Coordinates of C-alpha atoms (C1' of nucleotides) in Angstrom, one line a residue:
Chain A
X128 CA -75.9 221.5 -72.9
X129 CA -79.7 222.3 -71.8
X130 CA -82.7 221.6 -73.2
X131 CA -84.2 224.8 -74.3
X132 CA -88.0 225.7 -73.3
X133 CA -90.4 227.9 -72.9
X134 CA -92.4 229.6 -70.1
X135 CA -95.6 228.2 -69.2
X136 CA -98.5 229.0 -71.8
X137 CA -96.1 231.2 -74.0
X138 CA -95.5 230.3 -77.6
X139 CA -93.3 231.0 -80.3
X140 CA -95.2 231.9 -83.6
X141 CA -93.4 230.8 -87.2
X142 CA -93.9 232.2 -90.5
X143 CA -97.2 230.7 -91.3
X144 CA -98.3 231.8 -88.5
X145 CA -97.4 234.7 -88.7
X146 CA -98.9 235.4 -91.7
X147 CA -101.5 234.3 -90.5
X148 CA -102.0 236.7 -87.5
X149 CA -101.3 239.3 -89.6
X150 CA -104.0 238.9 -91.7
X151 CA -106.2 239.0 -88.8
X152 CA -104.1 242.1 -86.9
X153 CA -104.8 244.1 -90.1
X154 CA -108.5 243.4 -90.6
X155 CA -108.7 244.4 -87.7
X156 CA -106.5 247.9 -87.8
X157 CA -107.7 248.7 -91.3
X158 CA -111.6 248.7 -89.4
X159 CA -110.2 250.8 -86.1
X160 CA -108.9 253.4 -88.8
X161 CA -112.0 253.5 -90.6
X162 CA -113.8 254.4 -87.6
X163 CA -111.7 257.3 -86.3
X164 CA -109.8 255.5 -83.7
X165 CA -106.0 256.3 -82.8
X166 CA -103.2 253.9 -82.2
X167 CA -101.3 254.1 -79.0
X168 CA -98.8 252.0 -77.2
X169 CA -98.4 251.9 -72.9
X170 CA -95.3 249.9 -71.6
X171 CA -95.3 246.0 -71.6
X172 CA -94.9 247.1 -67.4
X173 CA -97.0 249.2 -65.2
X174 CA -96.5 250.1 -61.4
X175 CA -98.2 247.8 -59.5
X176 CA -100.4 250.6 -57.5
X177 CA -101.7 251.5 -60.9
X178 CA -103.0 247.7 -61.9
X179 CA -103.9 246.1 -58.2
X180 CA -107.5 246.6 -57.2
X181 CA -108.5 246.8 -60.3
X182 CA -109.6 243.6 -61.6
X183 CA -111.1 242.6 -58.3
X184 CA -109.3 239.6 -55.3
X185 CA -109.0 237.3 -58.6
X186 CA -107.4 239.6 -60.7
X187 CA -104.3 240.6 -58.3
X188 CA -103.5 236.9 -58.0
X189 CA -103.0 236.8 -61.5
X190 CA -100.8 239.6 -62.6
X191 CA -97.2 238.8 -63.1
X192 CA -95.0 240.7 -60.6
X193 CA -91.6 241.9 -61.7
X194 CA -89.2 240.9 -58.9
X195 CA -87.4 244.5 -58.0
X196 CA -83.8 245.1 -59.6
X197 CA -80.7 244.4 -57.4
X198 CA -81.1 243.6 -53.9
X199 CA -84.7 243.2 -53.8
X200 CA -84.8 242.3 -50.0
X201 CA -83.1 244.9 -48.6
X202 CA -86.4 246.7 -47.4
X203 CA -87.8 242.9 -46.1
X204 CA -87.7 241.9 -42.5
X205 CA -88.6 239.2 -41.1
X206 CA -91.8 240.5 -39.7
X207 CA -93.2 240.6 -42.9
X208 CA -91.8 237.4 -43.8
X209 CA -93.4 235.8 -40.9
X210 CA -97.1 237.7 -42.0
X211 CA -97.0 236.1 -45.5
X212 CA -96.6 236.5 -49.1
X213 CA -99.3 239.4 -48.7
X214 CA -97.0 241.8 -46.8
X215 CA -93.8 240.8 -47.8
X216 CA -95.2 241.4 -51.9
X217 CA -94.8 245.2 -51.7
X218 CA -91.4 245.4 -50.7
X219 CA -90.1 243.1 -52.9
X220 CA -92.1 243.9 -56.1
X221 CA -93.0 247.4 -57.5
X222 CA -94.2 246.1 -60.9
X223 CA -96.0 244.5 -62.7
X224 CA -97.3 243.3 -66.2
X225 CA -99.8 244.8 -67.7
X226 CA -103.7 242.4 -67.6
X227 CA -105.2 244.2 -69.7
X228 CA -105.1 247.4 -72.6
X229 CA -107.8 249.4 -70.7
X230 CA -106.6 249.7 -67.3
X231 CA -103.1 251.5 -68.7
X232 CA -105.7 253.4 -71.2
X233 CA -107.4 255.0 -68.2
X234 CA -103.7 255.8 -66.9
X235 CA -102.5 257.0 -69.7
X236 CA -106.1 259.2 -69.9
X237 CA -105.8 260.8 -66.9
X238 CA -101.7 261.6 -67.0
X239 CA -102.6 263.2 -70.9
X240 CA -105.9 264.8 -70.2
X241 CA -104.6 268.5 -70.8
X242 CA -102.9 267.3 -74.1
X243 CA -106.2 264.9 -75.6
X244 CA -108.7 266.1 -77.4
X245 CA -112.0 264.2 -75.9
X246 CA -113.7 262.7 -76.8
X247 CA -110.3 260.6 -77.6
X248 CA -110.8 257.5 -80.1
X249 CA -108.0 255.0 -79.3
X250 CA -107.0 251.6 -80.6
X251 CA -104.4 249.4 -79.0
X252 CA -103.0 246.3 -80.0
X253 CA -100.6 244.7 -77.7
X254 CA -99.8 241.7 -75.8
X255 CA -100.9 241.3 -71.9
X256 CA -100.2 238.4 -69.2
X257 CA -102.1 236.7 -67.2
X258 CA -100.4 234.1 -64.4
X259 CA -103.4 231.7 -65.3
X260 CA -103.3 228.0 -66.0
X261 CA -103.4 227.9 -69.5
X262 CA -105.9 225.7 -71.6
X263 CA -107.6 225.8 -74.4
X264 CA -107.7 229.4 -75.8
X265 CA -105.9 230.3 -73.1
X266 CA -102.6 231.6 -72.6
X267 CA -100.2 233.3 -70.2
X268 CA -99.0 235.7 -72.6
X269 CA -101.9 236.9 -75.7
X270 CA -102.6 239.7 -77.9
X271 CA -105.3 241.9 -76.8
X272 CA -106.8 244.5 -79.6
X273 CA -108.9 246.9 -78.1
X274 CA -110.7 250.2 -79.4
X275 CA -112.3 252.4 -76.5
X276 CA -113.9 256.0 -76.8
X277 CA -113.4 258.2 -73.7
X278 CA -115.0 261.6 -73.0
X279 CA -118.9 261.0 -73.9
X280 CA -121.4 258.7 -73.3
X281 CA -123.1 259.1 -76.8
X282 CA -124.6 255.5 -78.0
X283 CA -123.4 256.1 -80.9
X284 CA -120.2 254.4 -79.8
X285 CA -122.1 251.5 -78.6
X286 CA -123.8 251.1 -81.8
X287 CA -120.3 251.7 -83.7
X288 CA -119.0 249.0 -82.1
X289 CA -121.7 246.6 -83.4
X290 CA -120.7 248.1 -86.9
X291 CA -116.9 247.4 -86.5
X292 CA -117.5 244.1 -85.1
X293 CA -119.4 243.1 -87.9
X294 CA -117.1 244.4 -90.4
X295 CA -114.0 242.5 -89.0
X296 CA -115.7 239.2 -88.9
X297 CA -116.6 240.2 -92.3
X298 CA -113.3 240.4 -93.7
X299 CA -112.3 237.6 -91.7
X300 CA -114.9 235.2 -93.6
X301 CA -116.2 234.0 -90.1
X302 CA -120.0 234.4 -90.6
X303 CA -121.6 231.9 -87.9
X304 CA -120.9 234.0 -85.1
X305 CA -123.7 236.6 -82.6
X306 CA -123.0 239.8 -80.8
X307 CA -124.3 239.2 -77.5
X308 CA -125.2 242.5 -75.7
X309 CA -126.8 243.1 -72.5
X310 CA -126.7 246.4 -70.1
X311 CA -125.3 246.3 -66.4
X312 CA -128.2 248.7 -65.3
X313 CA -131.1 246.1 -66.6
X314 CA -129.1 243.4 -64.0
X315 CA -128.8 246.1 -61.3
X316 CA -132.6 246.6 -62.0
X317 CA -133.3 243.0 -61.5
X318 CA -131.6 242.7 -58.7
X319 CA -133.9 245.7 -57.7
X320 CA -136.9 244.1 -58.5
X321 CA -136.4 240.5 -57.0
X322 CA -135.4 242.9 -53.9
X323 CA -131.9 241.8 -53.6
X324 CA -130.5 245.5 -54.0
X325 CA -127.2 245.7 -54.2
X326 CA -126.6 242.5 -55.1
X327 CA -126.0 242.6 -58.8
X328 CA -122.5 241.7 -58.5
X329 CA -123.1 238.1 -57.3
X330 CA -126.3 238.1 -58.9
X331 CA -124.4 238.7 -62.3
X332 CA -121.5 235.9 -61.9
X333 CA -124.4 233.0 -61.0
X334 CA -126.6 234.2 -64.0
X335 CA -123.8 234.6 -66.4
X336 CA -123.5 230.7 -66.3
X337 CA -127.2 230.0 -67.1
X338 CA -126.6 228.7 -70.4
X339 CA -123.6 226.7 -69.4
X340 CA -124.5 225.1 -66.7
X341 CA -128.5 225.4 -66.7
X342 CA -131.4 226.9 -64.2
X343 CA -131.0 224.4 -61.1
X344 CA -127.6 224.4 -60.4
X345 CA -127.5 228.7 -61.2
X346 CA -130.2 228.3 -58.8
X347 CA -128.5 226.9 -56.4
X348 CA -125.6 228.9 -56.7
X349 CA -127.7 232.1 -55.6
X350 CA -128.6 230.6 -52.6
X351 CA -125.0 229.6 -51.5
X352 CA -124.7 233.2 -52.1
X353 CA -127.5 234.3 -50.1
X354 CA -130.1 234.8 -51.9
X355 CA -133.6 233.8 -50.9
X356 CA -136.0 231.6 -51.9
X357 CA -138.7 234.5 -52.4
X358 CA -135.7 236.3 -54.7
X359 CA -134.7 233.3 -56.7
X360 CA -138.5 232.8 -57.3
X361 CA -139.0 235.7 -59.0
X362 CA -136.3 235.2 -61.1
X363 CA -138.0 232.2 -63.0
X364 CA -140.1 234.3 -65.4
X365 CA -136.7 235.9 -66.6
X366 CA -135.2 233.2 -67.0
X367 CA -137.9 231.1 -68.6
X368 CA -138.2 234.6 -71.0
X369 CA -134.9 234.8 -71.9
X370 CA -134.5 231.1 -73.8
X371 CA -138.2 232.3 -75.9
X372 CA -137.9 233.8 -78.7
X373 CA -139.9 236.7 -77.7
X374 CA -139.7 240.6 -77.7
X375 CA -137.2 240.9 -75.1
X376 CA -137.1 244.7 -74.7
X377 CA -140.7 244.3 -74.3
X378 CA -140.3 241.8 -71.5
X379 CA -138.1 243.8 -69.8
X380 CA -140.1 247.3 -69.5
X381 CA -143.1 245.1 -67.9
X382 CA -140.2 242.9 -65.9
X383 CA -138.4 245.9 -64.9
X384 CA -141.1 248.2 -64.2
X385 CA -140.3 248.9 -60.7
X386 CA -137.1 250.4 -61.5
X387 CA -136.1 253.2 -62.4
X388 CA -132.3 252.3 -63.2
X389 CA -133.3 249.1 -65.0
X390 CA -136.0 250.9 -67.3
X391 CA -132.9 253.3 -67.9
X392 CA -131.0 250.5 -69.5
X393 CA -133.7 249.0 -71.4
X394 CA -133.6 252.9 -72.8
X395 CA -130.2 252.9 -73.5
X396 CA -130.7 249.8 -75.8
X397 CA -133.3 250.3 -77.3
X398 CA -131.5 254.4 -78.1
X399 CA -128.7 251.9 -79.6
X400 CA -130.7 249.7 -81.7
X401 CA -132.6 252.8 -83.0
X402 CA -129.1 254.7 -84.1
X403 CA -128.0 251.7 -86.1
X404 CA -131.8 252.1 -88.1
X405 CA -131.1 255.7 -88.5
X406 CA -127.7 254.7 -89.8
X407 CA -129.4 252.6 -92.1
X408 CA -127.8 249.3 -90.7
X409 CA -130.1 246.3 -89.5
X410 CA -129.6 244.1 -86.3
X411 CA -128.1 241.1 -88.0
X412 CA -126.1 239.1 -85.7
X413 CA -127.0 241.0 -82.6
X414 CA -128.3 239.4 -79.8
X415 CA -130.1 241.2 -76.7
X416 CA -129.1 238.6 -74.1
X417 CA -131.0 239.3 -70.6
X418 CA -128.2 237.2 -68.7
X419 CA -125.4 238.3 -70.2
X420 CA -123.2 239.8 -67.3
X421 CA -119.6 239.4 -67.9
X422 CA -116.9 239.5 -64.6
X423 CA -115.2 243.0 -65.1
X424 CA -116.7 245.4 -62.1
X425 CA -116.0 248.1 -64.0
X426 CA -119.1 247.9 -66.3
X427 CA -121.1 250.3 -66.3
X428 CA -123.4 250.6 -69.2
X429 CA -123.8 248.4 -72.1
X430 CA -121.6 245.0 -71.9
X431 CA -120.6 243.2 -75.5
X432 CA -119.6 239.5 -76.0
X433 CA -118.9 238.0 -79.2
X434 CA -119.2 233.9 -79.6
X435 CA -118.4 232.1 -83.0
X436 CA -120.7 229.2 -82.8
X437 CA -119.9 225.5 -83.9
X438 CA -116.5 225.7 -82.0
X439 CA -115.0 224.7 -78.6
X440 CA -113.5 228.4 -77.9
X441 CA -114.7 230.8 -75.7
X442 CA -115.6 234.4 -75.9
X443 CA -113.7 235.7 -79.0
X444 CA -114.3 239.8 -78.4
X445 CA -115.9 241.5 -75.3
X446 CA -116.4 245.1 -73.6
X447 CA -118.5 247.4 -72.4
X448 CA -119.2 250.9 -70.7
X449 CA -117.6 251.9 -67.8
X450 CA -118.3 255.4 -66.1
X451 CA -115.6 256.1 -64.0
X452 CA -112.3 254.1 -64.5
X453 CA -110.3 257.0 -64.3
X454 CA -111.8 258.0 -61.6
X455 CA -109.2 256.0 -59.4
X456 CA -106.5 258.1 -60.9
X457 CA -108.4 261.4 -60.1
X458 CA -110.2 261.8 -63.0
X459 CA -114.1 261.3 -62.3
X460 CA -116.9 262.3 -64.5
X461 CA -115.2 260.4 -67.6
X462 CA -117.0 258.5 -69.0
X463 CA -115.9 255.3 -71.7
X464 CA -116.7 252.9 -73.8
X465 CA -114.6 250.0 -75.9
X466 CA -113.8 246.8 -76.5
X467 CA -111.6 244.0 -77.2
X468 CA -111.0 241.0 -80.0
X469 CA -108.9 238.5 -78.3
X470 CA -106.3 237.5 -81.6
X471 CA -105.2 234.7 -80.7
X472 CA -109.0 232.9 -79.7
X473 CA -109.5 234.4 -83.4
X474 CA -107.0 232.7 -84.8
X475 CA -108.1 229.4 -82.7
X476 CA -111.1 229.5 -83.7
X477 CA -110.3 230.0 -87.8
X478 CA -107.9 226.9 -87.9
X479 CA -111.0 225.1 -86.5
X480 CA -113.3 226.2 -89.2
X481 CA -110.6 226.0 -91.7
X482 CA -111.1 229.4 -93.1
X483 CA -107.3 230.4 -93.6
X484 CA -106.4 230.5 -97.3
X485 CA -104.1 228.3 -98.4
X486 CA -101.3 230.4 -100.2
X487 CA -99.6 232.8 -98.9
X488 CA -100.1 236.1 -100.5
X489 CA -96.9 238.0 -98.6
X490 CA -94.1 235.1 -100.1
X491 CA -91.7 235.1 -102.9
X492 CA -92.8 234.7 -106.1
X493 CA -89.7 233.8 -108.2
X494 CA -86.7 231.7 -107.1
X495 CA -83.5 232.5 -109.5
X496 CA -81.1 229.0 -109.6
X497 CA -78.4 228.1 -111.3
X498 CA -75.7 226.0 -112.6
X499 CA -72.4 227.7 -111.8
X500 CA -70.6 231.1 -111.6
X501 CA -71.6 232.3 -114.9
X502 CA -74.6 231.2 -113.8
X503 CA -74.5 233.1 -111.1
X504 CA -73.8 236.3 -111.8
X505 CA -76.2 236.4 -114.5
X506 CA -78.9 235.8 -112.0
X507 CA -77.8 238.3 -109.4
X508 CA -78.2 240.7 -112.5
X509 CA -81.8 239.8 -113.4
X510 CA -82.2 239.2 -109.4
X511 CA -81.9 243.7 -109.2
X512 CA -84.4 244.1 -111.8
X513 CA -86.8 241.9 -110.7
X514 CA -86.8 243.6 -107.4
X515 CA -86.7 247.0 -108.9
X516 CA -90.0 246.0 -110.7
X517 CA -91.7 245.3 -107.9
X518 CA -91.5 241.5 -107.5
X519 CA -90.5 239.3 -104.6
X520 CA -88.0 237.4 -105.7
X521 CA -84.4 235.5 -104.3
X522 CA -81.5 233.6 -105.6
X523 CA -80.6 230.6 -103.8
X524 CA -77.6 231.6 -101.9
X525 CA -75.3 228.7 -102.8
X526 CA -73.8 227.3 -105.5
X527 CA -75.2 223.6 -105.3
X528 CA -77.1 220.7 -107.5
X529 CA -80.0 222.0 -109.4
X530 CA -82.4 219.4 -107.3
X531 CA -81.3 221.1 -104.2
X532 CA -82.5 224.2 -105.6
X533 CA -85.6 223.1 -106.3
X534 CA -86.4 221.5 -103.7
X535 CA -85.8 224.5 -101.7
X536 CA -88.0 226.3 -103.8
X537 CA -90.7 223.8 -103.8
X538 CA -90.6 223.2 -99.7
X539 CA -90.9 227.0 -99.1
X540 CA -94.0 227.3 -101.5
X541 CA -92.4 229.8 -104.0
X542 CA -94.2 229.4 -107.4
X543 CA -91.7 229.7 -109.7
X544 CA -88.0 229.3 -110.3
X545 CA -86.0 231.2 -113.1
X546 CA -83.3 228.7 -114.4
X547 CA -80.2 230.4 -115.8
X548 CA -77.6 228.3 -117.7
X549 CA -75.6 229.2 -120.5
X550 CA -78.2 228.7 -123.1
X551 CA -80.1 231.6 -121.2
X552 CA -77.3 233.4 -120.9
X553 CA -76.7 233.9 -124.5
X554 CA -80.2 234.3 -125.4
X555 CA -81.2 236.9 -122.5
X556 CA -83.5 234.6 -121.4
X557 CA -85.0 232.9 -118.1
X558 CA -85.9 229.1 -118.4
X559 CA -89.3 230.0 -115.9
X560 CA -90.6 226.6 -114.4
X561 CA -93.7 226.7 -112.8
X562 CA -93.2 224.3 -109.6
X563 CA -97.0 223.3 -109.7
X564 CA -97.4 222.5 -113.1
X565 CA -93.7 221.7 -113.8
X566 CA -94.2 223.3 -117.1
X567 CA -91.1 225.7 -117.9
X568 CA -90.5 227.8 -120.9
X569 CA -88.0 230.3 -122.2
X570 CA -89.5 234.0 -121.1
X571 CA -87.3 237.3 -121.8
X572 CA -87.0 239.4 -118.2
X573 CA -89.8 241.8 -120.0
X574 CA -92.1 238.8 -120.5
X575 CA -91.7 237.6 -116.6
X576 CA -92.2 241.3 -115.2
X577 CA -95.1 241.4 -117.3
X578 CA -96.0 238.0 -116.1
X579 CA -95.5 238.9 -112.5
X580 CA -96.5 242.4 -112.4
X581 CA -100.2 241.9 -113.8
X582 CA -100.7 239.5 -110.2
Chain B
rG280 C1' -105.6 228.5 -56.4
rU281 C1' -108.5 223.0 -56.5
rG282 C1' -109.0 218.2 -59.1
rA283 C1' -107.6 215.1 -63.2
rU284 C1' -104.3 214.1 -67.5
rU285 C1' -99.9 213.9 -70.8
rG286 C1' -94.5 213.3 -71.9
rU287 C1' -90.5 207.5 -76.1
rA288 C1' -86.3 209.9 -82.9
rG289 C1' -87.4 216.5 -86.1
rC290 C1' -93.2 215.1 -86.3
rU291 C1' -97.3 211.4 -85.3
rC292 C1' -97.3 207.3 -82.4
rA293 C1' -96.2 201.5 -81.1
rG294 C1' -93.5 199.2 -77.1
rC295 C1' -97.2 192.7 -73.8
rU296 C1' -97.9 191.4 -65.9
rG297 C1' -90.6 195.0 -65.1
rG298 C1' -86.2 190.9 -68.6
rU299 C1' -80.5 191.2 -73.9
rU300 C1' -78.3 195.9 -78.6
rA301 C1' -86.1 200.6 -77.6
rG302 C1' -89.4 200.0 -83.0
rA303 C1' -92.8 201.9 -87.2
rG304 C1' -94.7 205.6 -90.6
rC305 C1' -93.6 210.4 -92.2
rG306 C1' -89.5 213.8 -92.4
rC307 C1' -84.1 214.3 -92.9
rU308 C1' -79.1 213.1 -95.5
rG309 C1' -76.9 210.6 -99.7
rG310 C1' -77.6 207.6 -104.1
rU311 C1' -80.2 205.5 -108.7
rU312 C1' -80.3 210.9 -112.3
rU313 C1' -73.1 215.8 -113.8
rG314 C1' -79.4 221.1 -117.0
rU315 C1' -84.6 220.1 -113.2
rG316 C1' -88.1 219.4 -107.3
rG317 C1' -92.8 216.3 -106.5
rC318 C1' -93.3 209.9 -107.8
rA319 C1' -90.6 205.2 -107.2
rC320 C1' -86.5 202.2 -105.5
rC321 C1' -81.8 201.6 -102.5
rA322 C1' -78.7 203.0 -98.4
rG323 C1' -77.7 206.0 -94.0
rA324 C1' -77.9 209.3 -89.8
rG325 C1' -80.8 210.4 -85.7
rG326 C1' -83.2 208.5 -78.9
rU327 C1' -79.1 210.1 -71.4
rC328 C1' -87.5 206.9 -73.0
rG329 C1' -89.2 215.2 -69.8
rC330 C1' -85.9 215.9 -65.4
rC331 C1' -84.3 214.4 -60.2
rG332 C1' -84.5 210.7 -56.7
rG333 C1' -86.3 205.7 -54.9
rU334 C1' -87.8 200.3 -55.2
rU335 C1' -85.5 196.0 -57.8
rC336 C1' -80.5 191.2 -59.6
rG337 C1' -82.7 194.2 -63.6
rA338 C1' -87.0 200.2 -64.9
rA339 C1' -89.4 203.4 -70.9
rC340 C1' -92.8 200.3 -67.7
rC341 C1' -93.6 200.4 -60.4
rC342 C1' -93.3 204.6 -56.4
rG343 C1' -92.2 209.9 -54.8
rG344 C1' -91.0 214.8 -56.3
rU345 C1' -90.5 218.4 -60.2
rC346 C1' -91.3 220.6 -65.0
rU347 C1' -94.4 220.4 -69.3
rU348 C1' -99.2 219.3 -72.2
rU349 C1' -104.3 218.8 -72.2
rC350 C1' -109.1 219.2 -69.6
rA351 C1' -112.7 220.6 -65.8
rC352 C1' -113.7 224.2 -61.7
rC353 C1' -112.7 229.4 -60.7
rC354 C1' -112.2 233.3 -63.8
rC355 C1' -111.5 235.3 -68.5
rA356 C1' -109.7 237.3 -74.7

RNA sequence: GUGAUUGUAGCUCAGCUGGUUAGAGCGCUGGUUUGUGGCACCAGAGGUCGCCGGUUCGAACCCGGUCUUUCACCCCA
């Protein structure tokens, strides 16, 4: 006999949790549909030419590769063998699992573009992998549910996203949370300006740390990465700035005033920001944060975060704007925008708070027991009519000791248990105990679909 | 990928510098109660001490490897 297991940062999910995640899935569905979006599916694998290269050095180490079928070293020799995991990879593994929903979006895009109408609102909800180390809020295997717009570069979509955001947190009862939003060309325009062109990439990962791990040590970081002193200097004021509460758009045209691309996204938010006015919504909860950078190199345009506070979990939702992700896959001039709730950091982050409600609103609400075959068939009878009322109800599937019965009842949270014995038999009656109060009292099956239907 | 950390009954955990048959609480099964769960009392079942190897007269305890858990870095939902 073995000991069964599971893979590394995987888990299996029971019936409370389940209905658990559910409740978060359909918040989140219910608000997609409301704004327009469409649901698709992609396949759990892609090729591996269609995710590699796309999530940068770090993001090819972690995808899980699917070992080829049959002899999968029939094509290896030991050449490539003797050159490393690196050359031998190809030939031994064509694909992959999928890292993320908006990578086999753009795919999916550019193989459907005569068929979509753009611009195409989509909504996916599927699980991805990641060959991480897991840890907390991390896993290898986790539910990604993302909502991108392809086709324009309206900011109405960025200011839509604020809106749904809002709405799913909303339903969701989490209300100490803040929208974090920043815009990659105000980093490529500081970059400009502390003339270190070019440079926004490393610039970005070093400043995206600033509130973790404070100004020195970001500092030093940008000079590992070549930055010099004259740069890093000039970045002070910024810095200083962005922990004030002050008019940060304001800061920014006078910071950013020798750029043109970094004025262009101070623009772009402050177009966003205006839209939600117009829509008569205010800027609760959102956040411009002038550090913000996020590690996808696909951003573009504006770039979203989401953090509940008062809990140890990361980033809970994130995305942005990217121009041209399709443009790998020979479709340039596309331009998109979306995002992401990560489910199971949701779901983290509620147990913490203590915000999932203690019944469960999907479970049976009346058990039928019993005392013997008479018993028994009675109850399957009354068991049909319950159901063809409407009501979740089950009959305890073996003939056994009324405390057994119960207890069954009791442990799986059902409410109430219809008794039927031969007193209720000849009356037409149910003996309905209520297992929390432990009152029970003889109800007609009328009186109990009454009872049961007005919930 | 780097550095730590964890693993003993279904669950949460004790277990002394290595020394007979490895314990507790909760849970589970049965009974006190043959038309009634929760509470109480009584009895019982359940463990190759993560796995493999080593040191030792003797290992849950020490050493090595491996898997797993958690955490930090990196990166990210």
């Amino acid at each position: 006999m073995q000991k069964p297991s599971l893979p590394k940062g995987t888990r299996d999910f029971g019936p409370i949790q389940m209905a658990r995640r559910n409740f978060i899935l359909e918040t989140i569905k219910d608000t997609f549909q409301l704004f327009g979006y469409q649901q698709i599916e992609t396949p759990a694998m892609e090729n591996l030419s269609t995710l590699t290269g796309k999530y940068g050095e770090e993001g090819d180490q972690l995808l899980f590769k699917i070992l080829n079928s049959g002899d999968f070293l029939k094509k290896v020799d030991l050449k490539d063998l003797s050159e490393g995991a690196a050359a031998t990879l190809p030939k031994v593994a064509e694909k992959g699992l999928r890292y993320d929903l908006t990578v086999p979006f753009a795919r999916y895009v550019v193989m459907n573009r005569n068929e979509l109408t753009f611009p195409f609102k989509r909504y996916q909800i599927q699980p991805v992998w990641r060959a991480d180390r897991p840890q907390k809020g991390r896993y290898r295997e986790f539910y990604q549910c993302d909502a991108d717009v392809v086709g324009t570069d309206s900011l109405v979509c960025e200011a839509e996203i604020i809106l749904m955001i809002r709405r799913v947190f909303l339903g969701l009862g989490i209300s100490d949370y803040s929208i974090k939003i920043n815009n990659r060309k105000i980093l490529t325009g500081i970059s400009e300006v502390i003339g270190e062109a070019g440079k926004e990439g490393p610039l970005a990962v070093a400043i995206d740390k600033l509130d973790k791990i404070g100004w020195e040590k970001v500092r030093q970081e940008l000079t590992e990465r070549g930055f010099n002193d004259e740069a890093v200097q000039k970045l002070g004021p910024l810095v200083e700035a962005s922990t004030q509460e002050i008019d940060h758009l304001a800061f920014l045209k006078i910071f950013l005033a020798g750029s043109e691309i970094g004025l262009q996204g101070v623009k772009e938010l402050e177009e966003t920001f205006e839209i939600m006015q117009t829509m008569g919504q205010d800027l609760a909860k959102v956040q411009l944060d002038m550090v913000l950078a996020r590690g996808l190199s696909y951003y573009t345009g504006a770039i979203f975060e989401v953090k509940v506070n008062q809990v140890s979990i990361g980033s809970v939702s994130g995305g942005g704007r990217y121009d041209n992700l399709t443009g790998v896959f020979g479709l340039s001039g596309v331009s998109g925008v979306g995002f992401s709730f990560g489910v199971d950091r949701i779901y983290d982050v509620m147990e913490e708070l203590g915000l999932f409600p203690q019944e469960d609103s999907q479970g049976t609400q009346v058990m039928l027991a019993y005392f013997d075959e008479k018993g028994f068939n009675y109850a399957l009878n009354i068991l049909t009519l319950l159901r063809a009322a409407g009501i979740r109800s089950e009959i305890y599937p073996d003939q056994s000791k009324m405390k057994k019965q119960l207890d069954y009842a009791s442990k799986k949270g059902i409410p109430y248990v219809g008794i039927c014995g031969d007193e209720e038999i000849a009356n037409k009656t149910l003996a309905l105990k209520n297992l929390t109060s432990g009152i029970q009292e003889n109800w007609t099956l009328d009186q109990v679909i009454d009872h049961f239907s007005g919930v």
